mmCIF file of C-alpha atoms in Angstrom:
data_model
loop_
_atom_site.group_PDB
_atom_site.id
_atom_site.type_symbol
_atom_site.label_atom_id
_atom_site.label_comp_id
_atom_site.label_asym_id
_atom_site.label_seq_id
_atom_site.Cartn_x
_atom_site.Cartn_y
_atom_site.Cartn_z
ATOM 1 C CA MET A 1 -79.443 -78.780 -147.576
ATOM 2 C CA SER A 2 -81.924 -77.055 -149.831
ATOM 3 C CA GLY A 3 -83.901 -74.236 -148.347
ATOM 4 C CA GLY A 4 -81.284 -73.610 -145.615
ATOM 5 C CA PRO A 5 -79.633 -70.242 -144.994
ATOM 6 C CA ALA A 6 -76.909 -69.223 -147.431
ATOM 7 C CA PHE A 7 -73.362 -69.579 -146.159
ATOM 8 C CA VAL A 8 -71.740 -66.272 -145.255
ATOM 9 C CA ASN A 9 -67.947 -66.195 -144.973
ATOM 10 C CA PRO A 10 -67.152 -64.660 -141.553
ATOM 11 C CA PHE A 11 -63.708 -63.569 -142.718
ATOM 12 C CA HIS A 12 -63.707 -60.262 -144.552
ATOM 13 C CA ARG A 13 -61.340 -60.207 -147.535
ATOM 14 C CA PRO A 14 -59.371 -56.930 -147.663
ATOM 15 C CA GLN A 15 -59.833 -54.923 -150.832
ATOM 16 C CA CYS A 16 -56.068 -54.813 -151.349
ATOM 17 C CA LEU A 17 -55.969 -58.607 -151.693
ATOM 18 C CA ALA A 18 -58.867 -58.591 -154.085
ATOM 19 C CA ALA A 19 -57.150 -55.935 -156.153
ATOM 20 C CA ALA A 20 -53.930 -57.928 -156.155
ATOM 21 C CA ALA A 21 -55.603 -60.934 -157.730
ATOM 22 C CA PRO A 22 -58.087 -59.671 -160.316
ATOM 23 C CA SER A 23 -60.235 -62.203 -162.116
ATOM 24 C CA GLY A 24 -60.010 -60.457 -165.473
ATOM 25 C CA LYS A 25 -57.215 -58.807 -167.382
ATOM 26 C CA ALA A 26 -54.847 -56.911 -165.126
ATOM 27 C CA LYS A 27 -54.594 -53.163 -165.561
ATOM 28 C CA LEU A 28 -51.137 -52.165 -166.779
ATOM 29 C CA THR A 29 -49.304 -49.193 -165.309
ATOM 30 C CA HIS A 30 -47.881 -46.812 -167.892
ATOM 31 C CA PRO A 31 -44.069 -46.493 -167.460
ATOM 32 C CA GLY A 32 -44.444 -42.703 -167.405
ATOM 33 C CA LYS A 33 -46.759 -42.927 -164.421
ATOM 34 C CA ALA A 34 -44.374 -45.353 -162.736
ATOM 35 C CA ILE A 35 -41.463 -42.944 -163.200
ATOM 36 C CA MET A 36 -43.427 -40.009 -161.777
ATOM 37 C CA ALA A 37 -44.960 -41.973 -158.899
ATOM 38 C CA GLY A 38 -41.647 -43.633 -158.087
ATOM 39 C CA GLY A 39 -39.834 -40.289 -157.986
ATOM 40 C CA ILE A 40 -42.420 -38.756 -155.656
ATOM 41 C CA ALA A 41 -42.404 -41.809 -153.389
ATOM 42 C CA GLY A 42 -38.609 -41.864 -153.279
ATOM 43 C CA GLY A 43 -38.386 -38.184 -152.355
ATOM 44 C CA ILE A 44 -40.893 -38.453 -149.516
ATOM 45 C CA GLU A 45 -39.352 -41.666 -148.203
ATOM 46 C CA ILE A 46 -35.832 -40.300 -147.842
ATOM 47 C CA CYS A 47 -37.088 -37.210 -145.996
ATOM 48 C CA ILE A 48 -38.630 -39.552 -143.423
ATOM 49 C CA THR A 49 -35.801 -42.076 -143.075
ATOM 50 C CA PHE A 50 -32.689 -39.929 -143.579
ATOM 51 C CA PRO A 51 -31.675 -39.769 -139.873
ATOM 52 C CA THR A 52 -31.118 -43.552 -139.899
ATOM 53 C CA GLU A 53 -28.919 -43.219 -142.991
ATOM 54 C CA TYR A 54 -27.005 -40.352 -141.382
ATOM 55 C CA VAL A 55 -26.305 -42.377 -138.238
ATOM 56 C CA LYS A 56 -25.241 -45.442 -140.245
ATOM 57 C CA THR A 57 -22.804 -43.422 -142.348
ATOM 58 C CA GLN A 58 -21.392 -41.641 -139.291
ATOM 59 C CA LEU A 59 -20.741 -44.947 -137.522
ATOM 60 C CA GLN A 60 -19.053 -46.387 -140.616
ATOM 61 C CA LEU A 61 -16.784 -43.364 -140.952
ATOM 62 C CA ASP A 62 -16.052 -43.479 -137.203
ATOM 63 C CA GLU A 63 -14.861 -47.098 -137.252
ATOM 64 C CA LYS A 64 -11.296 -46.154 -138.218
ATOM 65 C CA ALA A 65 -11.060 -43.179 -135.852
ATOM 66 C CA ASN A 66 -8.573 -43.462 -133.001
ATOM 67 C CA PRO A 67 -10.139 -43.079 -130.546
ATOM 68 C CA PRO A 68 -13.704 -43.536 -131.896
ATOM 69 C CA LYS A 69 -15.995 -40.568 -131.394
ATOM 70 C CA TYR A 70 -19.196 -42.564 -130.869
ATOM 71 C CA ARG A 71 -19.976 -45.483 -128.542
ATOM 72 C CA GLY A 72 -22.971 -46.642 -130.554
ATOM 73 C CA ILE A 73 -26.183 -45.622 -132.304
ATOM 74 C CA GLY A 74 -27.710 -43.890 -129.274
ATOM 75 C CA ASP A 75 -24.515 -41.996 -128.501
ATOM 76 C CA CYS A 76 -24.215 -40.854 -132.137
ATOM 77 C CA VAL A 77 -27.758 -39.474 -132.071
ATOM 78 C CA LYS A 78 -27.203 -37.868 -128.652
ATOM 79 C CA GLN A 79 -23.969 -36.103 -129.626
ATOM 80 C CA THR A 80 -25.388 -34.918 -132.935
ATOM 81 C CA VAL A 81 -28.514 -33.424 -131.341
ATOM 82 C CA GLN A 82 -26.506 -31.827 -128.517
ATOM 83 C CA GLY A 83 -24.038 -30.277 -130.907
ATOM 84 C CA HIS A 84 -26.258 -29.288 -133.824
ATOM 85 C CA GLY A 85 -29.864 -29.776 -132.713
ATOM 86 C CA VAL A 86 -32.356 -32.110 -134.372
ATOM 87 C CA ARG A 87 -31.509 -30.497 -137.716
ATOM 88 C CA GLY A 88 -28.050 -31.992 -137.338
ATOM 89 C CA LEU A 89 -29.518 -35.409 -138.140
ATOM 90 C CA TYR A 90 -30.465 -34.042 -141.554
ATOM 91 C CA ARG A 91 -27.046 -32.712 -142.572
ATOM 92 C CA GLY A 92 -26.341 -33.996 -146.064
ATOM 93 C CA LEU A 93 -30.041 -34.656 -146.782
ATOM 94 C CA SER A 94 -29.859 -32.964 -150.171
ATOM 95 C CA SER A 95 -27.397 -35.566 -151.451
ATOM 96 C CA LEU A 96 -29.906 -38.348 -150.812
ATOM 97 C CA VAL A 97 -32.979 -36.425 -151.965
ATOM 98 C CA TYR A 98 -31.312 -35.808 -155.315
ATOM 99 C CA GLY A 99 -30.399 -39.486 -155.471
ATOM 100 C CA SER A 100 -33.515 -41.116 -154.048
ATOM 101 C CA ILE A 101 -35.916 -39.448 -156.495
ATOM 102 C CA PRO A 102 -34.220 -40.688 -159.703
ATOM 103 C CA LYS A 103 -33.393 -44.030 -158.055
ATOM 104 C CA ALA A 104 -37.033 -44.864 -157.329
ATOM 105 C CA ALA A 105 -38.115 -43.381 -160.641
ATOM 106 C CA VAL A 106 -35.729 -45.618 -162.591
ATOM 107 C CA ARG A 107 -36.593 -48.663 -160.473
ATOM 108 C CA PHE A 108 -40.354 -48.484 -160.963
ATOM 109 C CA GLY A 109 -40.197 -47.112 -164.512
ATOM 110 C CA VAL A 110 -37.939 -49.882 -165.809
ATOM 111 C CA PHE A 111 -39.857 -52.562 -163.909
ATOM 112 C CA GLU A 112 -43.207 -51.490 -165.341
ATOM 113 C CA PHE A 113 -41.725 -51.144 -168.845
ATOM 114 C CA LEU A 114 -40.253 -54.655 -168.768
ATOM 115 C CA SER A 115 -43.244 -56.248 -167.072
ATOM 116 C CA ASN A 116 -45.662 -54.718 -169.580
ATOM 117 C CA LYS A 117 -43.631 -56.340 -172.354
ATOM 118 C CA MET A 118 -43.602 -59.751 -170.686
ATOM 119 C CA ARG A 119 -47.185 -60.049 -169.424
ATOM 120 C CA ASP A 120 -49.453 -62.619 -171.052
ATOM 121 C CA GLU A 121 -52.870 -61.885 -172.568
ATOM 122 C CA SER A 122 -54.470 -61.780 -169.125
ATOM 123 C CA GLY A 123 -51.844 -59.305 -167.943
ATOM 124 C CA LYS A 124 -50.052 -61.696 -165.609
ATOM 125 C CA LEU A 125 -46.385 -62.482 -165.002
ATOM 126 C CA ASN A 126 -44.997 -65.843 -163.942
ATOM 127 C CA SER A 127 -42.334 -66.043 -161.245
ATOM 128 C CA THR A 128 -39.432 -66.241 -163.709
ATOM 129 C CA GLN A 129 -40.635 -63.212 -165.661
ATOM 130 C CA GLY A 130 -41.149 -61.273 -162.445
ATOM 131 C CA LEU A 131 -37.609 -62.144 -161.358
ATOM 132 C CA LEU A 132 -36.172 -60.981 -164.694
ATOM 133 C CA CYS A 133 -38.107 -57.713 -164.545
ATOM 134 C CA GLY A 134 -36.910 -57.064 -161.011
ATOM 135 C CA LEU A 135 -33.355 -57.949 -161.983
ATOM 136 C CA GLY A 136 -33.445 -55.596 -164.948
ATOM 137 C CA ALA A 137 -34.845 -52.781 -162.819
ATOM 138 C CA GLY A 138 -32.186 -53.369 -160.171
ATOM 139 C CA VAL A 139 -29.320 -53.328 -162.671
ATOM 140 C CA ALA A 140 -30.594 -50.139 -164.319
ATOM 141 C CA GLU A 141 -31.058 -48.466 -160.930
ATOM 142 C CA ALA A 142 -27.576 -49.440 -159.770
ATOM 143 C CA VAL A 143 -25.715 -48.391 -162.903
ATOM 144 C CA VAL A 144 -27.587 -45.167 -163.635
ATOM 145 C CA VAL A 145 -28.171 -43.827 -160.129
ATOM 146 C CA VAL A 146 -27.100 -45.838 -157.083
ATOM 147 C CA CYS A 147 -23.352 -46.186 -157.633
ATOM 148 C CA PRO A 148 -22.576 -42.528 -158.405
ATOM 149 C CA MET A 149 -25.069 -41.186 -155.862
ATOM 150 C CA GLU A 150 -23.784 -43.420 -153.058
ATOM 151 C CA THR A 151 -20.288 -42.135 -153.760
ATOM 152 C CA VAL A 152 -21.408 -38.511 -153.684
ATOM 153 C CA LYS A 153 -23.547 -39.133 -150.579
ATOM 154 C CA VAL A 154 -20.701 -40.538 -148.487
ATOM 155 C CA LYS A 155 -18.285 -37.809 -149.601
ATOM 156 C CA PHE A 156 -20.850 -35.086 -148.973
ATOM 157 C CA ILE A 157 -21.868 -36.301 -145.505
ATOM 158 C CA HIS A 158 -18.215 -36.780 -144.576
ATOM 159 C CA ASP A 159 -17.415 -33.262 -145.789
ATOM 160 C CA GLN A 160 -20.360 -31.652 -143.989
ATOM 161 C CA THR A 161 -19.326 -33.188 -140.671
ATOM 162 C CA SER A 162 -15.673 -32.127 -140.982
ATOM 163 C CA ALA A 163 -14.268 -29.061 -139.224
ATOM 164 C CA ASN A 164 -13.938 -27.089 -142.465
ATOM 165 C CA PRO A 165 -16.452 -28.252 -145.106
ATOM 166 C CA LYS A 166 -15.249 -27.559 -148.641
ATOM 167 C CA TYR A 167 -18.538 -28.227 -150.437
ATOM 168 C CA LYS A 168 -21.000 -25.305 -150.392
ATOM 169 C CA GLY A 169 -23.886 -27.516 -151.472
ATOM 170 C CA PHE A 170 -24.743 -30.737 -153.241
ATOM 171 C CA PHE A 171 -24.270 -29.512 -156.796
ATOM 172 C CA HIS A 172 -21.087 -27.671 -155.845
ATOM 173 C CA GLY A 173 -19.820 -30.904 -154.339
ATOM 174 C CA VAL A 174 -20.613 -32.859 -157.513
ATOM 175 C CA ARG A 175 -18.850 -30.232 -159.652
ATOM 176 C CA GLU A 176 -15.777 -30.326 -157.417
ATOM 177 C CA ILE A 177 -15.601 -34.127 -157.465
ATOM 178 C CA ILE A 178 -15.874 -34.232 -161.258
ATOM 179 C CA ARG A 179 -13.411 -31.325 -161.636
ATOM 180 C CA THR A 180 -10.747 -32.927 -159.459
ATOM 181 C CA GLU A 181 -11.320 -36.633 -160.141
ATOM 182 C CA GLY A 182 -13.206 -36.729 -163.423
ATOM 183 C CA LEU A 183 -16.545 -38.448 -164.048
ATOM 184 C CA LYS A 184 -15.125 -41.777 -162.886
ATOM 185 C CA GLY A 185 -14.604 -40.155 -159.497
ATOM 186 C CA THR A 186 -18.343 -40.484 -158.883
ATOM 187 C CA TYR A 187 -17.970 -44.258 -159.255
ATOM 188 C CA GLN A 188 -14.700 -44.803 -157.413
ATOM 189 C CA GLY A 189 -14.886 -42.495 -154.414
ATOM 190 C CA LEU A 190 -17.244 -44.623 -152.337
ATOM 191 C CA THR A 191 -14.706 -47.349 -151.588
ATOM 192 C CA ALA A 192 -11.908 -44.797 -151.167
ATOM 193 C CA THR A 193 -13.916 -42.801 -148.642
ATOM 194 C CA GLY A 194 -15.717 -45.555 -146.760
ATOM 195 C CA LEU A 195 -13.340 -48.520 -147.058
ATOM 196 C CA GLU A 196 -9.869 -47.000 -147.415
ATOM 197 C CA ALA A 197 -9.434 -48.635 -150.799
ATOM 198 C CA HIS A 198 -5.677 -48.082 -150.879
ATOM 199 C CA LYS A 199 -5.395 -51.061 -148.514
ATOM 200 C CA TYR A 200 -7.154 -53.430 -150.889
ATOM 201 C CA LYS A 201 -6.397 -54.700 -154.391
ATOM 202 C CA SER A 202 -9.970 -55.712 -155.182
ATOM 203 C CA THR A 203 -13.341 -56.490 -153.623
ATOM 204 C CA LEU A 204 -12.258 -60.096 -153.068
ATOM 205 C CA ASP A 205 -9.017 -58.979 -151.431
ATOM 206 C CA CYS A 206 -11.018 -56.653 -149.189
ATOM 207 C CA ALA A 207 -13.330 -59.496 -148.141
ATOM 208 C CA VAL A 208 -10.436 -61.856 -147.435
ATOM 209 C CA LYS A 209 -8.561 -59.313 -145.294
ATOM 210 C CA ILE A 210 -11.669 -58.335 -143.344
ATOM 211 C CA MET A 211 -12.401 -62.007 -142.626
ATOM 212 C CA LYS A 212 -8.789 -62.633 -141.619
ATOM 213 C CA HIS A 213 -8.262 -59.615 -139.376
ATOM 214 C CA GLU A 214 -11.752 -58.836 -138.043
ATOM 215 C CA GLY A 215 -13.760 -62.024 -138.432
ATOM 216 C CA PRO A 216 -17.183 -62.632 -140.035
ATOM 217 C CA ARG A 217 -18.969 -60.242 -137.633
ATOM 218 C CA ALA A 218 -17.161 -57.321 -139.294
ATOM 219 C CA PHE A 219 -19.279 -57.822 -142.425
ATOM 220 C CA TYR A 220 -22.365 -56.946 -140.403
ATOM 221 C CA LYS A 221 -21.216 -53.694 -138.812
ATOM 222 C CA GLY A 222 -23.986 -51.127 -139.023
ATOM 223 C CA THR A 223 -26.632 -53.806 -139.593
ATOM 224 C CA VAL A 224 -29.103 -52.469 -137.010
ATOM 225 C CA PRO A 225 -29.408 -48.904 -138.364
ATOM 226 C CA ARG A 226 -29.292 -50.228 -141.940
ATOM 227 C CA LEU A 227 -32.044 -52.751 -141.245
ATOM 228 C CA GLY A 228 -34.218 -50.064 -139.710
ATOM 229 C CA ARG A 229 -33.654 -47.860 -142.740
ATOM 230 C CA VAL A 230 -34.365 -50.597 -145.315
ATOM 231 C CA CYS A 231 -37.538 -51.839 -143.610
ATOM 232 C CA MET A 232 -39.004 -48.337 -143.461
ATOM 233 C CA ASP A 233 -37.717 -47.587 -146.962
ATOM 234 C CA VAL A 234 -39.503 -50.491 -148.638
ATOM 235 C CA ALA A 235 -42.742 -50.073 -146.699
ATOM 236 C CA ILE A 236 -43.011 -46.300 -147.214
ATOM 237 C CA VAL A 237 -41.995 -46.326 -150.883
ATOM 238 C CA PHE A 238 -44.501 -48.983 -151.925
ATOM 239 C CA ILE A 239 -47.377 -47.475 -149.950
ATOM 240 C CA ILE A 240 -46.798 -43.995 -151.385
ATOM 241 C CA TYR A 241 -46.155 -45.366 -154.884
ATOM 242 C CA GLU A 242 -49.481 -47.190 -155.010
ATOM 243 C CA GLU A 243 -51.387 -44.159 -153.762
ATOM 244 C CA VAL A 244 -49.712 -41.794 -156.248
ATOM 245 C CA VAL A 245 -50.453 -44.206 -159.117
ATOM 246 C CA LYS A 246 -54.129 -44.196 -158.110
ATOM 247 C CA VAL A 247 -54.183 -40.404 -158.287
ATOM 248 C CA LEU A 248 -52.369 -40.378 -161.631
ATOM 249 C CA ASN A 249 -54.823 -42.883 -163.053
ATOM 250 C CA LYS A 250 -57.599 -40.359 -162.412
ATOM 251 C CA VAL A 251 -55.855 -37.336 -163.954
ATOM 252 C CA TRP A 252 -53.675 -39.033 -166.592
ATOM 253 C CA ILE A 253 -55.680 -41.373 -168.836
ATOM 254 C CA THR A 254 -53.373 -43.664 -170.802
ATOM 255 C CA ASP A 255 -55.657 -46.598 -171.724
#
């Protein structure tokens, strides 16, 4: 009706949603900013979530012990704190800090680089392009950082919790691994340390034997601590990343 009061939407639209769907051309993030912001976000995130990673790794390494040292997640935390204090939950942190920073940096840097190349004139990506960008970022992250760092992480944490640690620090550990096993040792040690690879001929053989001898539930061992870690990981990384990019946009003009 003409002359009536104007309609006012009672539901406030959050600014984050408005920013996520701009009406004009989307603002592109420079890959250099993405690398820097991703590295900072990754470093902060792992410092917050490392205890969950520590517990998960300890439980995985304890599975083959006879008898097992821990009765579960709570018991692992309890014994660690009693024996080494709260700082005990952060033993081996350096191995993940050194890995998490380049991992997030590569992930966001490659994603922004690929997405900037694929965006249309309005700066948008369709679902297929977004999938390809994410896939490319994931492959680059896995090959360049994740595989070797996961290997070093498991070996380092396992060494630090042994009776007589042989690695004096992260970089000393990396040097020793490369010296004794060669560069390929940083790609092969993860299965040897965590899965007793001498029992298996291949990944498929490992899966078949686990299914045969332990059942499908064995594939989900450590799910609870891992799920807690991943949920916090994703949430913290993306929140910090966005905030760091905002700061960088103010001090680093790339347009």
